[in-house]
Tab-separated table of C-alpha atoms in Angstrom:
chain	number	residue	atom	x	y	z
A	78	MET	CA	-3.866	2.435	-0.968
A	79	VAL	CA	-5.569	0.035	-3.611
A	80	LEU	CA	-9.336	1.085	-2.019
A	81	SER	CA	-9.203	4.418	-0.057
A	82	GLN	CA	-11.180	4.548	3.767
A	83	THR	CA	-13.916	6.544	2.419
A	84	THR	CA	-14.810	4.099	-0.059
A	85	GLU	CA	-14.773	1.049	2.239
A	86	TYR	CA	-16.354	3.629	5.180
A	87	THR	CA	-18.897	4.235	1.674
A	88	LEU	CA	-19.643	-0.299	1.683
A	89	ARG	CA	-19.606	-0.595	5.757
A	90	SER	CA	-22.265	1.449	4.937
A	91	VAL	CA	-24.314	0.291	3.031
A	92	VAL	CA	-24.078	-2.539	3.571
A	93	TRP	CA	-25.718	-1.528	7.286
A	94	LEU	CA	-28.456	-0.257	5.505
A	95	ALA	CA	-29.143	-3.221	3.069
A	96	SER	CA	-29.360	-5.284	6.291
A	97	HIS	CA	-32.339	-2.267	6.969
A	98	PRO	CA	-34.536	-2.203	4.714
A	99	ASP	CA	-37.834	-1.293	6.040
A	100	GLN	CA	-35.610	0.770	8.365
A	101	PRO	CA	-34.831	3.576	8.219
A	102	GLN	CA	-31.862	4.738	9.545
A	103	THR	CA	-30.613	7.664	10.615
A	104	VAL	CA	-26.850	9.203	10.677
A	105	GLN	CA	-26.061	8.237	14.897
A	106	GLN	CA	-27.707	5.049	14.327
A	107	ILE	CA	-25.486	4.767	11.112
A	108	ALA	CA	-22.682	5.765	12.941
A	109	LYS	CA	-22.810	3.892	16.640
A	110	ALA	CA	-23.392	0.489	13.891
A	111	THR	CA	-20.040	1.257	11.841
A	112	HIS	CA	-17.849	3.264	13.616
A	113	VAL	CA	-17.274	6.005	11.157
A	114	PRO	CA	-17.295	9.103	12.344
A	115	ALA	CA	-20.974	10.296	12.536
A	116	ALA	CA	-19.891	14.218	10.858
A	117	TYR	CA	-17.982	11.531	8.086
A	118	LEU	CA	-20.565	9.472	7.755
A	119	ALA	CA	-22.944	12.336	6.521
A	120	LYS	CA	-20.728	13.709	4.325
A	121	VAL	CA	-20.598	10.274	3.049
A	122	MET	CA	-24.390	9.675	2.675
A	123	HIS	CA	-24.591	12.887	0.789
A	124	SER	CA	-22.462	11.829	-1.814
A	125	LEU	CA	-24.605	8.261	-1.543
A	126	GLY	CA	-27.873	10.954	-1.276
A	127	LYS	CA	-27.052	12.884	-4.742
A	128	ALA	CA	-26.138	9.051	-6.775
A	129	GLY	CA	-28.553	8.370	-5.924
A	130	LEU	CA	-28.555	4.986	-3.796
A	131	VAL	CA	-30.540	6.514	-1.199
A	132	GLU	CA	-32.443	7.996	0.088
A	133	ALA	CA	-33.635	10.249	3.575
A	134	LYS	CA	-37.496	10.061	5.078
A	135	ARG	CA	-37.902	13.238	7.371
A	136	GLY	CA	-40.261	12.544	10.896
A	137	LEU	CA	-40.069	10.568	13.793
A	138	GLY	CA	-39.061	7.616	12.073
A	139	GLY	CA	-37.672	8.718	9.642
A	140	GLY	CA	-33.214	7.889	8.042
A	141	TYR	CA	-31.453	7.027	5.558
A	142	SER	CA	-33.075	3.920	2.938
A	143	LEU	CA	-31.643	2.327	0.116
A	144	THR	CA	-33.181	3.265	-3.167
A	145	LYS	CA	-32.584	-0.079	-4.362
A	146	LYS	CA	-32.904	-4.160	-3.646
A	147	HIS	CA	-29.634	-4.821	-2.495
A	148	SER	CA	-30.464	-8.242	-4.343
A	149	ASP	CA	-30.117	-5.509	-6.792
A	150	LEU	CA	-26.817	-3.352	-6.218
A	151	THR	CA	-23.420	-4.622	-6.361
A	152	ILE	CA	-20.222	-2.905	-4.275
A	153	LEU	CA	-18.131	-1.979	-8.124
A	154	GLU	CA	-22.136	0.652	-7.990
A	155	VAL	CA	-21.426	2.080	-4.574
A	156	VAL	CA	-17.288	2.448	-4.873
A	157	ASN	CA	-17.674	4.099	-8.023
A	158	THR	CA	-20.341	6.293	-6.321
A	159	VAL	CA	-17.317	7.906	-4.420
A	160	GLU	CA	-14.001	7.745	-5.975
A	161	PRO	CA	-14.908	5.871	-10.079
A	162	ILE	CA	-12.536	2.593	-10.736
A	163	GLU	CA	-10.921	4.125	-14.248
A	164	ARG	CA	-9.621	1.305	-16.121
A	165	ILE	CA	-6.982	2.441	-18.692
A	166	HIS	CA	-7.866	3.402	-21.880
A	167	SER	CA	-5.283	5.404	-23.282
A	168	CYS	CA	-2.095	5.914	-22.727
A	169	PRO	CA	-1.856	8.169	-19.861
A	170	LEU	CA	1.109	9.689	-21.123
A	171	GLY	CA	-0.405	10.839	-24.661
A	172	ARG	CA	1.766	9.273	-26.938
A	173	ASN	CA	0.033	9.223	-30.267
A	174	SER	CA	2.187	5.632	-31.192
A	175	HIS	CA	-0.154	4.454	-28.286
A	176	SER	CA	-3.388	5.662	-29.135
A	177	ASN	CA	-4.053	2.552	-30.465
A	178	ARG	CA	-2.522	-0.610	-28.145
A	179	LEU	CA	-1.054	1.035	-24.250
A	180	CYS	CA	2.539	0.613	-23.924
A	181	PRO	CA	2.961	-2.785	-21.168
A	182	LEU	CA	2.629	-0.706	-18.652
A	183	HIS	CA	-0.129	0.209	-18.479
A	184	GLN	CA	-1.303	-2.721	-19.789
A	185	ARG	CA	-0.971	-4.759	-17.059
A	186	LEU	CA	-1.841	-1.556	-14.453
A	187	ASP	CA	-4.756	-1.708	-16.353
A	188	GLU	CA	-5.417	-5.847	-16.342
A	189	ALA	CA	-5.226	-5.731	-12.861
A	190	ILE	CA	-7.888	-2.830	-12.368
A	191	GLY	CA	-9.804	-4.571	-14.323
A	192	LEU	CA	-9.588	-7.832	-11.660
A	193	ILE	CA	-10.780	-5.104	-9.208
A	194	GLU	CA	-12.976	-3.857	-11.224
A	195	GLU	CA	-14.667	-7.681	-12.207
A	196	ALA	CA	-15.460	-9.003	-8.576
A	197	PHE	CA	-16.313	-5.851	-7.402
A	198	GLY	CA	-19.098	-6.046	-10.557
A	199	ASN	CA	-19.567	-9.620	-9.601
A	200	THR	CA	-20.614	-9.002	-5.447
A	201	LYS	CA	-24.430	-7.964	-4.743
A	202	ILE	CA	-24.476	-5.993	-1.974
A	203	ALA	CA	-27.087	-9.073	-0.931
A	204	ASP	CA	-23.864	-11.391	-0.761
A	205	LEU	CA	-22.187	-9.620	2.725
A	206	VAL	CA	-25.394	-9.272	4.665
A	207	VAL	CA	-26.813	-13.338	3.830
A	208	GLU	CA	-23.033	-14.879	4.644
A	209	SER	CA	-22.959	-15.281	8.436
A	210	LEU	CA	-19.182	-15.430	9.088
A	211	CYS	CA	-18.632	-13.870	12.447
A	212	ASP	CA	-16.949	-16.735	14.911
A	213	ASN	CA	-18.794	-15.999	18.200
A	214	SER	CA	-17.450	-17.175	21.037
A	215	ASN	CA	-20.117	-19.569	21.287
A	216	GLY	CA	-19.791	-21.134	18.131
A	217	LYS	CA	-23.219	-20.141	16.419
A	218	PRO	CA	-23.323	-17.996	13.420
A	219	ASP	CA	-24.683	-14.527	14.453
A	220	ARG	CA	-27.700	-13.502	13.590
A	221	ASP	CA	-27.641	-9.942	14.508
A	222	LEU	CA	-25.989	-8.145	11.572
A	223	SER	CA	-24.388	-5.368	14.440
A	224	CYS	CA	-21.979	-7.920	14.812
A	225	LYS	CA	-20.493	-7.759	11.040
A	226	LEU	CA	-20.657	-4.500	10.951
A	227	GLY	CA	-18.993	-3.353	13.897
A	228	GLY	CA	-22.821	-2.630	16.350
A	229	GLY	CA	-24.429	-2.988	19.551
A	230	THR	CA	-21.755	-3.455	22.456
B	294	MET	CA	-8.920	5.576	-7.007
B	295	VAL	CA	-6.916	2.036	-7.215
B	296	LEU	CA	-2.892	3.579	-8.129
B	297	SER	CA	-2.438	6.993	-7.138
B	298	GLN	CA	-0.831	9.275	-9.554
B	299	THR	CA	1.996	8.779	-7.653
B	300	THR	CA	2.446	4.863	-8.163
B	301	GLU	CA	2.009	4.893	-11.698
B	302	TYR	CA	4.427	7.159	-11.996
B	303	THR	CA	7.566	5.612	-9.656
B	304	LEU	CA	6.400	3.123	-12.666
B	305	ARG	CA	7.171	4.786	-15.555
B	306	SER	CA	10.345	5.309	-13.373
B	307	VAL	CA	11.742	2.404	-12.816
B	308	VAL	CA	11.087	0.797	-16.317
B	309	TRP	CA	12.597	4.121	-17.363
B	310	LEU	CA	15.896	2.958	-15.184
B	311	ALA	CA	15.566	-0.210	-15.893
B	312	SER	CA	15.677	-0.116	-19.242
B	313	HIS	CA	18.866	1.493	-19.532
B	314	PRO	CA	20.294	-0.735	-16.553
B	315	ASP	CA	23.980	0.573	-17.680
B	316	GLN	CA	23.186	4.673	-18.535
B	317	PRO	CA	22.490	6.323	-14.706
B	318	GLN	CA	20.127	8.920	-15.978
B	319	THR	CA	19.556	12.189	-13.531
B	320	VAL	CA	16.003	13.618	-12.913
B	321	GLN	CA	15.670	15.924	-15.394
B	322	GLN	CA	16.587	13.251	-18.397
B	323	ILE	CA	13.657	10.484	-16.130
B	324	ALA	CA	11.884	14.034	-15.892
B	325	LYS	CA	11.626	13.839	-19.923
B	326	ALA	CA	11.112	10.554	-21.010
B	327	THR	CA	8.500	9.937	-18.232
B	328	HIS	CA	6.512	13.318	-18.654
B	329	VAL	CA	6.363	13.193	-14.667
B	330	PRO	CA	7.312	16.812	-13.821
B	331	ALA	CA	11.068	16.884	-12.824
B	332	ALA	CA	10.251	17.563	-9.107
B	333	TYR	CA	7.547	15.262	-8.573
B	334	LEU	CA	9.911	13.511	-9.987
B	335	ALA	CA	12.576	13.957	-7.398
B	336	LYS	CA	11.243	13.374	-4.395
B	337	VAL	CA	10.221	9.544	-6.099
B	338	MET	CA	13.412	9.236	-7.283
B	339	HIS	CA	14.607	10.128	-3.436
B	340	SER	CA	11.913	7.045	-2.001
B	341	LEU	CA	12.845	4.759	-4.620
B	342	GLY	CA	16.476	6.061	-2.251
B	343	LYS	CA	15.582	5.561	0.442
B	344	ALA	CA	14.033	2.050	0.350
B	345	GLY	CA	16.598	0.383	-1.850
B	346	LEU	CA	15.877	0.065	-5.495
B	347	VAL	CA	17.669	2.956	-6.820
B	348	GLU	CA	21.315	4.345	-6.385
B	349	ALA	CA	21.838	7.251	-6.517
B	350	LYS	CA	25.797	8.210	-9.019
B	351	ARG	CA	27.538	12.215	-8.953
B	352	GLY	CA	29.691	13.885	-11.697
B	353	LEU	CA	30.070	13.576	-14.930
B	354	GLY	CA	27.874	10.846	-16.368
B	355	GLY	CA	25.775	10.016	-13.041
B	356	GLY	CA	22.199	8.986	-12.693
B	357	TYR	CA	20.101	7.333	-11.201
B	358	SER	CA	20.863	3.526	-11.788
B	359	LEU	CA	18.410	0.528	-10.502
B	360	THR	CA	20.322	-1.819	-8.001
B	361	LYS	CA	18.202	-4.565	-9.129
B	362	LYS	CA	18.531	-6.249	-11.950
B	363	HIS	CA	14.717	-5.309	-13.639
B	364	SER	CA	14.715	-9.515	-14.201
B	365	ASP	CA	13.981	-9.584	-10.558
B	366	LEU	CA	12.224	-6.584	-9.532
B	367	THR	CA	8.377	-6.866	-9.498
B	368	ILE	CA	6.004	-4.898	-10.184
B	369	LEU	CA	5.007	-5.279	-6.489
B	370	GLU	CA	8.013	-4.278	-4.765
B	371	VAL	CA	8.254	-1.107	-7.175
B	372	VAL	CA	3.915	-0.160	-5.598
B	373	ASN	CA	5.163	-1.444	-2.336
B	374	THR	CA	7.637	1.188	-1.250
B	375	VAL	CA	5.727	4.286	-2.206
B	376	GLU	CA	1.616	2.846	-1.397
B	377	PRO	CA	2.464	-0.918	0.536
B	378	ILE	CA	-0.659	-3.727	-0.063
B	379	GLU	CA	-1.982	-4.025	2.341
B	380	ARG	CA	-4.608	-6.967	3.057
B	381	ILE	CA	-6.771	-6.958	5.424
B	382	HIS	CA	-5.850	-9.742	8.466
B	383	SER	CA	-8.326	-8.366	11.082
B	384	CYS	CA	-11.669	-6.635	11.669
B	385	PRO	CA	-11.160	-2.721	10.561
B	386	LEU	CA	-13.985	-1.905	13.342
B	387	GLY	CA	-11.931	-4.129	16.235
B	388	ARG	CA	-14.377	-6.632	16.873
B	389	ASN	CA	-13.515	-9.020	18.878
B	390	SER	CA	-15.611	-11.878	17.376
B	391	HIS	CA	-14.077	-10.613	13.893
B	392	SER	CA	-11.105	-12.111	15.211
B	393	ASN	CA	-10.235	-14.423	14.126
B	394	ARG	CA	-13.106	-14.247	11.039
B	395	LEU	CA	-13.822	-11.077	8.639
B	396	CYS	CA	-16.983	-10.430	7.762
B	397	PRO	CA	-17.960	-10.849	4.555
B	398	LEU	CA	-17.440	-7.258	3.524
B	399	HIS	CA	-13.909	-7.199	4.378
B	400	GLN	CA	-13.513	-10.760	2.901
B	401	ARG	CA	-14.307	-9.904	-0.487
B	402	LEU	CA	-12.485	-6.704	0.304
B	403	ASP	CA	-9.148	-8.968	1.220
B	404	GLU	CA	-10.414	-10.951	-2.216
B	405	ALA	CA	-9.847	-7.867	-4.208
B	406	ILE	CA	-6.379	-6.426	-2.593
B	407	GLY	CA	-5.945	-10.827	-3.100
B	408	LEU	CA	-5.552	-10.627	-6.669
B	409	ILE	CA	-4.078	-6.676	-7.382
B	410	GLU	CA	-0.686	-8.268	-4.519
B	411	GLU	CA	-0.902	-11.499	-7.148
B	412	ALA	CA	-1.280	-9.223	-10.350
B	413	PHE	CA	1.568	-7.254	-9.476
B	414	GLY	CA	3.695	-10.199	-7.574
B	415	ASN	CA	3.452	-12.247	-11.438
B	416	THR	CA	4.717	-9.129	-12.945
B	417	LYS	CA	8.679	-8.396	-13.521
B	418	ILE	CA	9.346	-4.390	-14.273
B	419	ALA	CA	11.912	-6.636	-16.851
B	420	ASP	CA	8.006	-8.462	-18.690
B	421	LEU	CA	7.865	-4.042	-18.540
B	422	VAL	CA	10.291	-2.833	-21.066
B	423	VAL	CA	11.152	-5.965	-23.378
B	424	GLU	CA	7.970	-6.407	-24.600
B	425	SER	CA	6.830	-3.795	-27.967
B	426	LEU	CA	3.274	-3.294	-28.072
B	427	CYS	CA	3.956	0.466	-30.053
B	428	ASP	CA	1.909	0.957	-32.655
B	429	ASN	CA	4.038	2.720	-35.073
B	430	SER	CA	2.871	4.673	-37.824
B	431	ASN	CA	5.451	2.253	-40.063
B	432	GLY	CA	3.947	-0.897	-38.793
B	433	LYS	CA	7.526	-2.061	-36.538
B	434	PRO	CA	7.688	-2.678	-33.248
B	435	ASP	CA	9.742	-0.084	-31.386
B	436	ARG	CA	13.333	-0.651	-30.686
B	437	ASP	CA	13.572	2.506	-28.503
B	438	LEU	CA	12.050	2.320	-25.329
B	439	SER	CA	11.531	6.694	-24.705
B	440	CYS	CA	8.647	5.403	-27.361
B	441	LYS	CA	6.810	2.928	-24.715
B	442	LEU	CA	7.391	5.700	-21.814
B	443	GLY	CA	6.308	8.924	-23.065
B	444	GLY	CA	10.152	10.435	-24.212
B	445	GLY	CA	11.727	12.015	-26.429
B	446	THR	CA	9.892	14.087	-29.309
């Protein structure tokens, strides 16, 4: 719970695309780099395309690219294209007496959802690309982003 | 996403039981009060029983009760019986280079999951029962907890 596999796969793919701003990536390339099954990834790309976050270029050198700069794109925007984070605005039980105020349970749940929404809204996809937290055997930070996303061999 | 319907239904049921510490509640009673379909609720109760959070008393006056005081029980304990909140301890892509440190994406996701874990771990079920946030037409706080959970008519 909290994050579905589809959401996590989508984020992996977007971070991969963000690390290749001028190199459209094919489904096969993304699948290899992110360890997401190609058939699954095709659906992810379709959803991202429908939401306007990626565009496809056909032909030689074609593939998927982000439509926005990774410095303008947040985790929240990506997550919301797959499984929108929904705050609890009114009593899920439809109680009239709760129309203006949630009961304590739903208030606490809404606050928790709000924490996630805020954390995701404050994190740019660019932050996930530029940081270098890999722990290589040579002790040097990775320059190859494939490391961060499991690409390469 | 964030919270499944099963998790939310389970929490509703636990809060209802917590408001009836000395009155075992039948599936029908809980279903009516929480607006959770009875068949669904039977599964929820089964899961809670398996996890040791509720016990069933048979016969006249029988039903389900919590096994712990609501002041000792947190939202997190309840949620974890249904769909455990799982932190990201190691790279989901199995990268050796990430065995000690997560990549930025998974680090941020883990932090977000941690926020939820902390919020849920800090909230006792008792907090959801004793507060009175209902907004009745008469302006008085509800004494009848069924209001909080959608019970009654």
